[in-house]
Amino acid sequence: MECLHCKNGFTFRDGQILFSAQGNKKNENNFELNMVEEIIREVCTMYLRRVRLYEPIVNSLMVRAANEAFSPSGLHKLVPVKDSLQRFEMNCKGALNCITDLLSNDEDMISLLLTEKANAKARNEVLPVESHEKVELLLEEYARQLKSVLLEIGYLLQRVQSKQDMMALQLDAYRNRMIRMNLYLSMGAISMGFGTAVAGFFGMNVINGLEDADGIFNIIVASSCMVGFAFTVACYSYIDGSRTKKRTIEKLHEIEIMNRALGDMPALDLSFEMLLSDPKPITREAFREKIFASDPESIREKEIEFLFDILDYNDDDVIDKKDFRIIS
């Protein structure tokens, strides 16, 4: 149960306004406006105080979670505080939406000026629309405070989410190391299996004609060890993936070229406007000249080659209007 004691002689408890006999007589002419201001002020103060309370909680839980990086319980400890922050964010957004909806309606803001409306009615006058300026300034100030609170809540949520993502990556890396260790042990077991299989074949006490051969024992042992070692080296080479790394680096390089090529669309648009105005087919050299003539920021030789190869749909080393008809 939340109980907020305000200065204007009322208490805000569980969404209800409880009046007291002792009130502040300072601004009796604007009592209703003072009431609204005190309510909104107490709500903003409560939300700001709650944000200040969440900060040490988030910091402490993040430190504890970091100490338990390789335990799933460390990751799960951040879930309750994240859920609580999200509920708090929803409440704060609801309060902000109430204020912004009120700001967007001039009639509602004028309706808050009960005393001034009553005085204008006694004089047989109509309260002008411009008279809600002080209400608007008041609401805008507290809307700014609520937006500031929302920014701080968003920052805390981002910290929690970043910590969860980092711990998930750490758990994935730890899991991958365990899988790699299991794989190495399996490779070693299979390599030893070659030797044990050969030993099993010769241990069947079946005459094979090699019993009296000189040095055959050493040859069999050496051959079995070499086959097992070769298998281990081949498996390790495949897992190490030098070729895979090379292909991955090439793919990343291609992605960088695509980003640079497509990152300067105004220059490309100007170049194609000039190129398509020429009825002759566009050669690779003409394409390069027109691109550089448009003074691009990020397009270089590799990007030009990439763009030309993509646009040359027929693979005839020229770009003409038929290519665009085929693409479309």
PDB file of N, CA, C and O in Angstrom, residues 27-89:
ATOM      1  N   ASN A  27      -2.645  29.545  -2.187  1.00  0.00           N
ATOM      2  CA  ASN A  27      -3.186  29.849  -3.502  1.00  0.00           C
ATOM      3  C   ASN A  27      -4.588  29.250  -3.612  1.00  0.00           C
ATOM      4  O   ASN A  27      -4.803  28.278  -4.330  1.00  0.00           O
ATOM      5  N   GLU A  28      -5.533  29.801  -2.852  1.00  0.00           N
ATOM      6  CA  GLU A  28      -6.871  29.249  -2.865  1.00  0.00           C
ATOM      7  C   GLU A  28      -7.544  29.447  -4.218  1.00  0.00           C
ATOM      8  O   GLU A  28      -8.429  28.701  -4.596  1.00  0.00           O
ATOM      9  N   ASN A  29      -7.143  30.491  -4.966  1.00  0.00           N
ATOM     10  CA  ASN A  29      -7.783  30.764  -6.245  1.00  0.00           C
ATOM     11  C   ASN A  29      -7.469  29.691  -7.283  1.00  0.00           C
ATOM     12  O   ASN A  29      -8.217  29.526  -8.249  1.00  0.00           O
ATOM     13  N   ASN A  30      -6.361  29.000  -7.136  1.00  0.00           N
ATOM     14  CA  ASN A  30      -5.967  27.945  -8.069  1.00  0.00           C
ATOM     15  C   ASN A  30      -5.855  26.608  -7.341  1.00  0.00           C
ATOM     16  O   ASN A  30      -4.919  25.855  -7.566  1.00  0.00           O
ATOM     17  N   PHE A  31      -6.818  26.354  -6.475  1.00  0.00           N
ATOM     18  CA  PHE A  31      -6.730  25.142  -5.673  1.00  0.00           C
ATOM     19  C   PHE A  31      -6.721  23.887  -6.540  1.00  0.00           C
ATOM     20  O   PHE A  31      -5.949  22.966  -6.306  1.00  0.00           O
ATOM     21  N   GLU A  32      -7.589  23.831  -7.558  1.00  0.00           N
ATOM     22  CA  GLU A  32      -7.672  22.625  -8.393  1.00  0.00           C
ATOM     23  C   GLU A  32      -6.381  22.411  -9.175  1.00  0.00           C
ATOM     24  O   GLU A  32      -5.925  21.277  -9.352  1.00  0.00           O
ATOM     25  N   LEU A  33      -5.739  23.503  -9.605  1.00  0.00           N
ATOM     26  CA  LEU A  33      -4.470  23.359 -10.323  1.00  0.00           C
ATOM     27  C   LEU A  33      -3.369  22.911  -9.385  1.00  0.00           C
ATOM     28  O   LEU A  33      -2.503  22.102  -9.757  1.00  0.00           O
ATOM     29  N   ASN A  34      -3.392  23.420  -8.152  1.00  0.00           N
ATOM     30  CA  ASN A  34      -2.413  22.965  -7.169  1.00  0.00           C
ATOM     31  C   ASN A  34      -2.600  21.482  -6.848  1.00  0.00           C
ATOM     32  O   ASN A  34      -1.627  20.746  -6.647  1.00  0.00           O
ATOM     33  N   MET A  35      -3.869  21.064  -6.807  1.00  0.00           N
ATOM     34  CA  MET A  35      -4.141  19.654  -6.571  1.00  0.00           C
ATOM     35  C   MET A  35      -3.530  18.779  -7.664  1.00  0.00           C
ATOM     36  O   MET A  35      -2.852  17.782  -7.393  1.00  0.00           O
ATOM     37  N   VAL A  36      -3.766  19.157  -8.919  1.00  0.00           N
ATOM     38  CA  VAL A  36      -3.237  18.386 -10.053  1.00  0.00           C
ATOM     39  C   VAL A  36      -1.716  18.372 -10.014  1.00  0.00           C
ATOM     40  O   VAL A  36      -1.078  17.327 -10.219  1.00  0.00           O
ATOM     41  N   GLU A  37      -1.126  19.518  -9.724  1.00  0.00           N
ATOM     42  CA  GLU A  37       0.333  19.589  -9.695  1.00  0.00           C
ATOM     43  C   GLU A  37       0.913  18.710  -8.598  1.00  0.00           C
ATOM     44  O   GLU A  37       1.907  18.007  -8.816  1.00  0.00           O
ATOM     45  N   GLU A  38       0.288  18.735  -7.420  1.00  0.00           N
ATOM     46  CA  GLU A  38       0.815  17.926  -6.324  1.00  0.00           C
ATOM     47  C   GLU A  38       0.696  16.440  -6.625  1.00  0.00           C
ATOM     48  O   GLU A  38       1.601  15.654  -6.327  1.00  0.00           O
ATOM     49  N   ILE A  39      -0.407  16.030  -7.251  1.00  0.00           N
ATOM     50  CA  ILE A  39      -0.579  14.614  -7.582  1.00  0.00           C
ATOM     51  C   ILE A  39       0.472  14.169  -8.582  1.00  0.00           C
ATOM     52  O   ILE A  39       1.143  13.134  -8.406  1.00  0.00           O
ATOM     53  N   ILE A  40       0.632  14.954  -9.651  1.00  0.00           N
ATOM     54  CA  ILE A  40       1.605  14.578 -10.678  1.00  0.00           C
ATOM     55  C   ILE A  40       3.016  14.637 -10.113  1.00  0.00           C
ATOM     56  O   ILE A  40       3.861  13.787 -10.422  1.00  0.00           O
ATOM     57  N   ARG A  41       3.278  15.624  -9.262  1.00  0.00           N
ATOM     58  CA  ARG A  41       4.617  15.737  -8.666  1.00  0.00           C
ATOM     59  C   ARG A  41       4.933  14.527  -7.803  1.00  0.00           C
ATOM     60  O   ARG A  41       6.046  13.993  -7.867  1.00  0.00           O
ATOM     61  N   GLU A  42       3.964  14.094  -7.016  1.00  0.00           N
ATOM     62  CA  GLU A  42       4.201  12.942  -6.155  1.00  0.00           C
ATOM     63  C   GLU A  42       4.421  11.675  -6.989  1.00  0.00           C
ATOM     64  O   GLU A  42       5.245  10.834  -6.648  1.00  0.00           O
ATOM     65  N   VAL A  43       3.673  11.541  -8.086  1.00  0.00           N
ATOM     66  CA  VAL A  43       3.872  10.382  -8.957  1.00  0.00           C
ATOM     67  C   VAL A  43       5.269  10.410  -9.568  1.00  0.00           C
ATOM     68  O   VAL A  43       5.982   9.392  -9.587  1.00  0.00           O
ATOM     69  N   CYS A  44       5.676  11.569 -10.073  1.00  0.00           N
ATOM     70  CA  CYS A  44       7.018  11.678 -10.672  1.00  0.00           C
ATOM     71  C   CYS A  44       8.103  11.434  -9.636  1.00  0.00           C
ATOM     72  O   CYS A  44       9.111  10.769  -9.918  1.00  0.00           O
ATOM     73  N   THR A  45       7.914  11.979  -8.426  1.00  0.00           N
ATOM     74  CA  THR A  45       8.901  11.760  -7.364  1.00  0.00           C
ATOM     75  C   THR A  45       8.979  10.283  -6.986  1.00  0.00           C
ATOM     76  O   THR A  45      10.073   9.739  -6.761  1.00  0.00           O
ATOM     77  N   MET A  46       7.815   9.632  -6.928  1.00  0.00           N
ATOM     78  CA  MET A  46       7.788   8.212  -6.594  1.00  0.00           C
ATOM     79  C   MET A  46       8.521   7.396  -7.659  1.00  0.00           C
ATOM     80  O   MET A  46       9.323   6.504  -7.340  1.00  0.00           O
ATOM     81  N   TYR A  47       8.280   7.706  -8.934  1.00  0.00           N
ATOM     82  CA  TYR A  47       8.936   6.965 -10.008  1.00  0.00           C
ATOM     83  C   TYR A  47      10.441   7.219 -10.021  1.00  0.00           C
ATOM     84  O   TYR A  47      11.239   6.293 -10.230  1.00  0.00           O
ATOM     85  N   LEU A  48      10.836   8.471  -9.778  1.00  0.00           N
ATOM     86  CA  LEU A  48      12.269   8.767  -9.743  1.00  0.00           C
ATOM     87  C   LEU A  48      12.948   8.075  -8.575  1.00  0.00           C
ATOM     88  O   LEU A  48      14.060   7.551  -8.704  1.00  0.00           O
ATOM     89  N   ARG A  49      12.267   8.045  -7.421  1.00  0.00           N
ATOM     90  CA  ARG A  49      12.822   7.345  -6.258  1.00  0.00           C
ATOM     91  C   ARG A  49      12.932   5.850  -6.531  1.00  0.00           C
ATOM     92  O   ARG A  49      13.889   5.193  -6.115  1.00  0.00           O
ATOM     93  N   ARG A  50      11.975   5.312  -7.269  1.00  0.00           N
ATOM     94  CA  ARG A  50      12.015   3.884  -7.578  1.00  0.00           C
ATOM     95  C   ARG A  50      13.166   3.565  -8.534  1.00  0.00           C
ATOM     96  O   ARG A  50      13.812   2.513  -8.414  1.00  0.00           O
ATOM     97  N   VAL A  51      13.435   4.479  -9.474  1.00  0.00           N
ATOM     98  CA  VAL A  51      14.580   4.269 -10.365  1.00  0.00           C
ATOM     99  C   VAL A  51      15.872   4.251  -9.571  1.00  0.00           C
ATOM    100  O   VAL A  51      16.756   3.415  -9.808  1.00  0.00           O
ATOM    101  N   ARG A  52      15.999   5.177  -8.623  1.00  0.00           N
ATOM    102  CA  ARG A  52      17.207   5.215  -7.787  1.00  0.00           C
ATOM    103  C   ARG A  52      17.336   3.944  -6.954  1.00  0.00           C
ATOM    104  O   ARG A  52      18.456   3.538  -6.607  1.00  0.00           O
ATOM    105  N   LEU A  53      16.207   3.326  -6.619  1.00  0.00           N
ATOM    106  CA  LEU A  53      16.249   2.068  -5.874  1.00  0.00           C
ATOM    107  C   LEU A  53      16.665   0.906  -6.766  1.00  0.00           C
ATOM    108  O   LEU A  53      17.357  -0.013  -6.322  1.00  0.00           O
ATOM    109  N   TYR A  54      16.263   0.958  -8.033  1.00  0.00           N
ATOM    110  CA  TYR A  54      16.600  -0.131  -8.946  1.00  0.00           C
ATOM    111  C   TYR A  54      18.093  -0.150  -9.294  1.00  0.00           C
ATOM    112  O   TYR A  54      18.647  -1.221  -9.559  1.00  0.00           O
ATOM    113  N   GLU A  55      18.738   1.001  -9.321  1.00  0.00           N
ATOM    114  CA  GLU A  55      20.129   1.070  -9.765  1.00  0.00           C
ATOM    115  C   GLU A  55      21.056   0.183  -8.929  1.00  0.00           C
ATOM    116  O   GLU A  55      21.803  -0.634  -9.499  1.00  0.00           O
ATOM    117  N   PRO A  56      21.073   0.294  -7.587  1.00  0.00           N
ATOM    118  CA  PRO A  56      21.956  -0.611  -6.826  1.00  0.00           C
ATOM    119  C   PRO A  56      21.553  -2.070  -6.930  1.00  0.00           C
ATOM    120  O   PRO A  56      22.400  -2.961  -6.873  1.00  0.00           O
ATOM    121  N   ILE A  57      20.240  -2.323  -7.087  1.00  0.00           N
ATOM    122  CA  ILE A  57      19.802  -3.716  -7.231  1.00  0.00           C
ATOM    123  C   ILE A  57      20.361  -4.314  -8.510  1.00  0.00           C
ATOM    124  O   ILE A  57      20.892  -5.435  -8.522  1.00  0.00           O
ATOM    125  N   VAL A  58      20.253  -3.566  -9.600  1.00  0.00           N
ATOM    126  CA  VAL A  58      20.776  -4.053 -10.884  1.00  0.00           C
ATOM    127  C   VAL A  58      22.285  -4.231 -10.821  1.00  0.00           C
ATOM    128  O   VAL A  58      22.830  -5.243 -11.280  1.00  0.00           O
ATOM    129  N   ASN A  59      22.986  -3.262 -10.225  1.00  0.00           N
ATOM    130  CA  ASN A  59      24.445  -3.368 -10.133  1.00  0.00           C
ATOM    131  C   ASN A  59      24.866  -4.587  -9.323  1.00  0.00           C
ATOM    132  O   ASN A  59      25.790  -5.326  -9.715  1.00  0.00           O
ATOM    133  N   SER A  60      24.199  -4.810  -8.191  1.00  0.00           N
ATOM    134  CA  SER A  60      24.559  -5.948  -7.346  1.00  0.00           C
ATOM    135  C   SER A  60      24.282  -7.276  -8.045  1.00  0.00           C
ATOM    136  O   SER A  60      25.117  -8.188  -8.018  1.00  0.00           O
ATOM    137  N   LEU A  61      23.132  -7.385  -8.703  1.00  0.00           N
ATOM    138  CA  LEU A  61      22.805  -8.640  -9.377  1.00  0.00           C
ATOM    139  C   LEU A  61      23.734  -8.903 -10.560  1.00  0.00           C
ATOM    140  O   LEU A  61      24.078 -10.053 -10.837  1.00  0.00           O
ATOM    141  N   MET A  62      24.151  -7.849 -11.241  1.00  0.00           N
ATOM    142  CA  MET A  62      25.066  -8.040 -12.369  1.00  0.00           C
ATOM    143  C   MET A  62      26.432  -8.521 -11.894  1.00  0.00           C
ATOM    144  O   MET A  62      27.074  -9.351 -12.538  1.00  0.00           O
ATOM    145  N   VAL A  63      26.883  -8.009 -10.747  1.00  0.00           N
ATOM    146  CA  VAL A  63      28.157  -8.477 -10.195  1.00  0.00           C
ATOM    147  C   VAL A  63      28.043  -9.938  -9.767  1.00  0.00           C
ATOM    148  O   VAL A  63      28.931 -10.757 -10.039  1.00  0.00           O
ATOM    149  N   ARG A  64      26.950 -10.293  -9.110  1.00  0.00           N
ATOM    150  CA  ARG A  64      26.766 -11.686  -8.687  1.00  0.00           C
ATOM    151  C   ARG A  64      26.641 -12.613  -9.894  1.00  0.00           C
ATOM    152  O   ARG A  64      27.169 -13.733  -9.888  1.00  0.00           O
ATOM    153  N   ALA A  65      25.944 -12.146 -10.921  1.00  0.00           N
ATOM    154  CA  ALA A  65      25.798 -12.975 -12.120  1.00  0.00           C
ATOM    155  C   ALA A  65      27.136 -13.165 -12.822  1.00  0.00           C
ATOM    156  O   ALA A  65      27.418 -14.231 -13.371  1.00  0.00           O
ATOM    157  N   ALA A  66      27.994 -12.123 -12.789  1.00  0.00           N
ATOM    158  CA  ALA A  66      29.311 -12.252 -13.404  1.00  0.00           C
ATOM    159  C   ALA A  66      30.174 -13.269 -12.665  1.00  0.00           C
ATOM    160  O   ALA A  66      30.978 -13.972 -13.279  1.00  0.00           O
ATOM    161  N   ASN A  67      29.997 -13.369 -11.344  1.00  0.00           N
ATOM    162  CA  ASN A  67      30.753 -14.351 -10.580  1.00  0.00           C
ATOM    163  C   ASN A  67      30.278 -15.776 -10.826  1.00  0.00           C
ATOM    164  O   ASN A  67      30.987 -16.727 -10.504  1.00  0.00           O
ATOM    165  N   GLU A  68      29.056 -15.911 -11.363  1.00  0.00           N
ATOM    166  CA  GLU A  68      28.518 -17.230 -11.680  1.00  0.00           C
ATOM    167  C   GLU A  68      28.293 -17.354 -13.180  1.00  0.00           C
ATOM    168  O   GLU A  68      27.234 -17.782 -13.640  1.00  0.00           O
ATOM    169  N   ALA A  69      29.298 -16.937 -13.932  1.00  0.00           N
ATOM    170  CA  ALA A  69      29.142 -16.845 -15.388  1.00  0.00           C
ATOM    171  C   ALA A  69      28.886 -18.203 -16.026  1.00  0.00           C
ATOM    172  O   ALA A  69      28.174 -18.299 -17.026  1.00  0.00           O
ATOM    173  N   PHE A  70      29.466 -19.265 -15.477  1.00  0.00           N
ATOM    174  CA  PHE A  70      29.333 -20.586 -16.081  1.00  0.00           C
ATOM    175  C   PHE A  70      28.251 -21.430 -15.416  1.00  0.00           C
ATOM    176  O   PHE A  70      28.224 -22.638 -15.564  1.00  0.00           O
ATOM    177  N   SER A  71      27.367 -20.759 -14.686  1.00  0.00           N
ATOM    178  CA  SER A  71      26.264 -21.464 -14.054  1.00  0.00           C
ATOM    179  C   SER A  71      24.947 -20.909 -14.604  1.00  0.00           C
ATOM    180  O   SER A  71      24.782 -19.687 -14.687  1.00  0.00           O
ATOM    181  N   PRO A  72      24.010 -21.780 -14.992  1.00  0.00           N
ATOM    182  CA  PRO A  72      22.732 -21.271 -15.494  1.00  0.00           C
ATOM    183  C   PRO A  72      21.963 -20.443 -14.468  1.00  0.00           C
ATOM    184  O   PRO A  72      21.174 -19.585 -14.832  1.00  0.00           O
ATOM    185  N   SER A  73      22.210 -20.688 -13.176  1.00  0.00           N
ATOM    186  CA  SER A  73      21.502 -19.918 -12.161  1.00  0.00           C
ATOM    187  C   SER A  73      21.891 -18.451 -12.197  1.00  0.00           C
ATOM    188  O   SER A  73      21.082 -17.579 -11.873  1.00  0.00           O
ATOM    189  N   GLY A  74      23.137 -18.151 -12.586  1.00  0.00           N
ATOM    190  CA  GLY A  74      23.548 -16.757 -12.698  1.00  0.00           C
ATOM    191  C   GLY A  74      22.751 -16.012 -13.754  1.00  0.00           C
ATOM    192  O   GLY A  74      22.398 -14.842 -13.581  1.00  0.00           O
ATOM    193  N   LEU A  75      22.444 -16.685 -14.845  1.00  0.00           N
ATOM    194  CA  LEU A  75      21.638 -16.075 -15.903  1.00  0.00           C
ATOM    195  C   LEU A  75      20.196 -15.905 -15.467  1.00  0.00           C
ATOM    196  O   LEU A  75      19.541 -14.915 -15.798  1.00  0.00           O
ATOM    197  N   HIS A  76      19.691 -16.855 -14.694  1.00  0.00           N
ATOM    198  CA  HIS A  76      18.293 -16.800 -14.276  1.00  0.00           C
ATOM    199  C   HIS A  76      18.054 -15.741 -13.210  1.00  0.00           C
ATOM    200  O   HIS A  76      16.914 -15.297 -13.045  1.00  0.00           O
ATOM    201  N   LYS A  77      19.094 -15.334 -12.494  1.00  0.00           N
ATOM    202  CA  LYS A  77      18.901 -14.318 -11.464  1.00  0.00           C
ATOM    203  C   LYS A  77      18.518 -12.972 -12.050  1.00  0.00           C
ATOM    204  O   LYS A  77      17.930 -12.133 -11.360  1.00  0.00           O
ATOM    205  N   LEU A  78      18.874 -12.734 -13.302  1.00  0.00           N
ATOM    206  CA  LEU A  78      18.559 -11.453 -13.927  1.00  0.00           C
ATOM    207  C   LEU A  78      17.126 -11.385 -14.452  1.00  0.00           C
ATOM    208  O   LEU A  78      16.643 -10.298 -14.773  1.00  0.00           O
ATOM    209  N   VAL A  79      16.465 -12.517 -14.554  1.00  0.00           N
ATOM    210  CA  VAL A  79      15.112 -12.534 -15.130  1.00  0.00           C
ATOM    211  C   VAL A  79      14.109 -11.798 -14.239  1.00  0.00           C
ATOM    212  O   VAL A  79      13.320 -10.980 -14.735  1.00  0.00           O
ATOM    213  N   PRO A  80      14.056 -12.029 -12.910  1.00  0.00           N
ATOM    214  CA  PRO A  80      13.066 -11.308 -12.088  1.00  0.00           C
ATOM    215  C   PRO A  80      13.232  -9.801 -12.122  1.00  0.00           C
ATOM    216  O   PRO A  80      12.238  -9.071 -12.211  1.00  0.00           O
ATOM    217  N   VAL A  81      14.473  -9.315 -12.051  1.00  0.00           N
ATOM    218  CA  VAL A  81      14.661  -7.861 -12.064  1.00  0.00           C
ATOM    219  C   VAL A  81      14.305  -7.285 -13.423  1.00  0.00           C
ATOM    220  O   VAL A  81      13.777  -6.168 -13.529  1.00  0.00           O
ATOM    221  N   LYS A  82      14.535  -8.049 -14.486  1.00  0.00           N
ATOM    222  CA  LYS A  82      14.139  -7.579 -15.819  1.00  0.00           C
ATOM    223  C   LYS A  82      12.622  -7.492 -15.938  1.00  0.00           C
ATOM    224  O   LYS A  82      12.080  -6.518 -16.479  1.00  0.00           O
ATOM    225  N   ASP A  83      11.919  -8.497 -15.415  1.00  0.00           N
ATOM    226  CA  ASP A  83      10.459  -8.463 -15.437  1.00  0.00           C
ATOM    227  C   ASP A  83       9.921  -7.296 -14.613  1.00  0.00           C
ATOM    228  O   ASP A  83       8.960  -6.612 -15.019  1.00  0.00           O
ATOM    229  N   SER A  84      10.529  -7.053 -13.467  1.00  0.00           N
ATOM    230  CA  SER A  84      10.091  -5.947 -12.626  1.00  0.00           C
ATOM    231  C   SER A  84      10.323  -4.605 -13.321  1.00  0.00           C
ATOM    232  O   SER A  84       9.472  -3.709 -13.264  1.00  0.00           O
ATOM    233  N   LEU A  85      11.465  -4.451 -13.970  1.00  0.00           N
ATOM    234  CA  LEU A  85      11.740  -3.212 -14.705  1.00  0.00           C
ATOM    235  C   LEU A  85      10.756  -3.014 -15.850  1.00  0.00           C
ATOM    236  O   LEU A  85      10.327  -1.887 -16.127  1.00  0.00           O
ATOM    237  N   GLN A  86      10.391  -4.083 -16.511  1.00  0.00           N
ATOM    238  CA  GLN A  86       9.435  -3.959 -17.611  1.00  0.00           C
ATOM    239  C   GLN A  86       8.052  -3.553 -17.110  1.00  0.00           C
ATOM    240  O   GLN A  86       7.368  -2.749 -17.746  1.00  0.00           O
ATOM    241  N   ARG A  87       7.637  -4.100 -15.955  1.00  0.00           N
ATOM    242  CA  ARG A  87       6.361  -3.664 -15.378  1.00  0.00           C
ATOM    243  C   ARG A  87       6.422  -2.195 -14.975  1.00  0.00           C
ATOM    244  O   ARG A  87       5.461  -1.435 -15.186  1.00  0.00           O
ATOM    245  N   PHE A  88       7.533  -1.803 -14.377  1.00  0.00           N
ATOM    246  CA  PHE A  88       7.709  -0.407 -13.999  1.00  0.00           C
ATOM    247  C   PHE A  88       7.676   0.500 -15.228  1.00  0.00           C
ATOM    248  O   PHE A  88       7.091   1.585 -15.216  1.00  0.00           O
ATOM    249  N   GLU A  89       8.296   0.049 -16.308  1.00  0.00           N
ATOM    250  CA  GLU A  89       8.287   0.818 -17.557  1.00  0.00           C
ATOM    251  C   GLU A  89       6.864   0.975 -18.095  1.00  0.00           C
ATOM    252  O   GLU A  89       6.481   2.050 -18.575  1.00  0.00           O
TER     253      GLU A  89
END
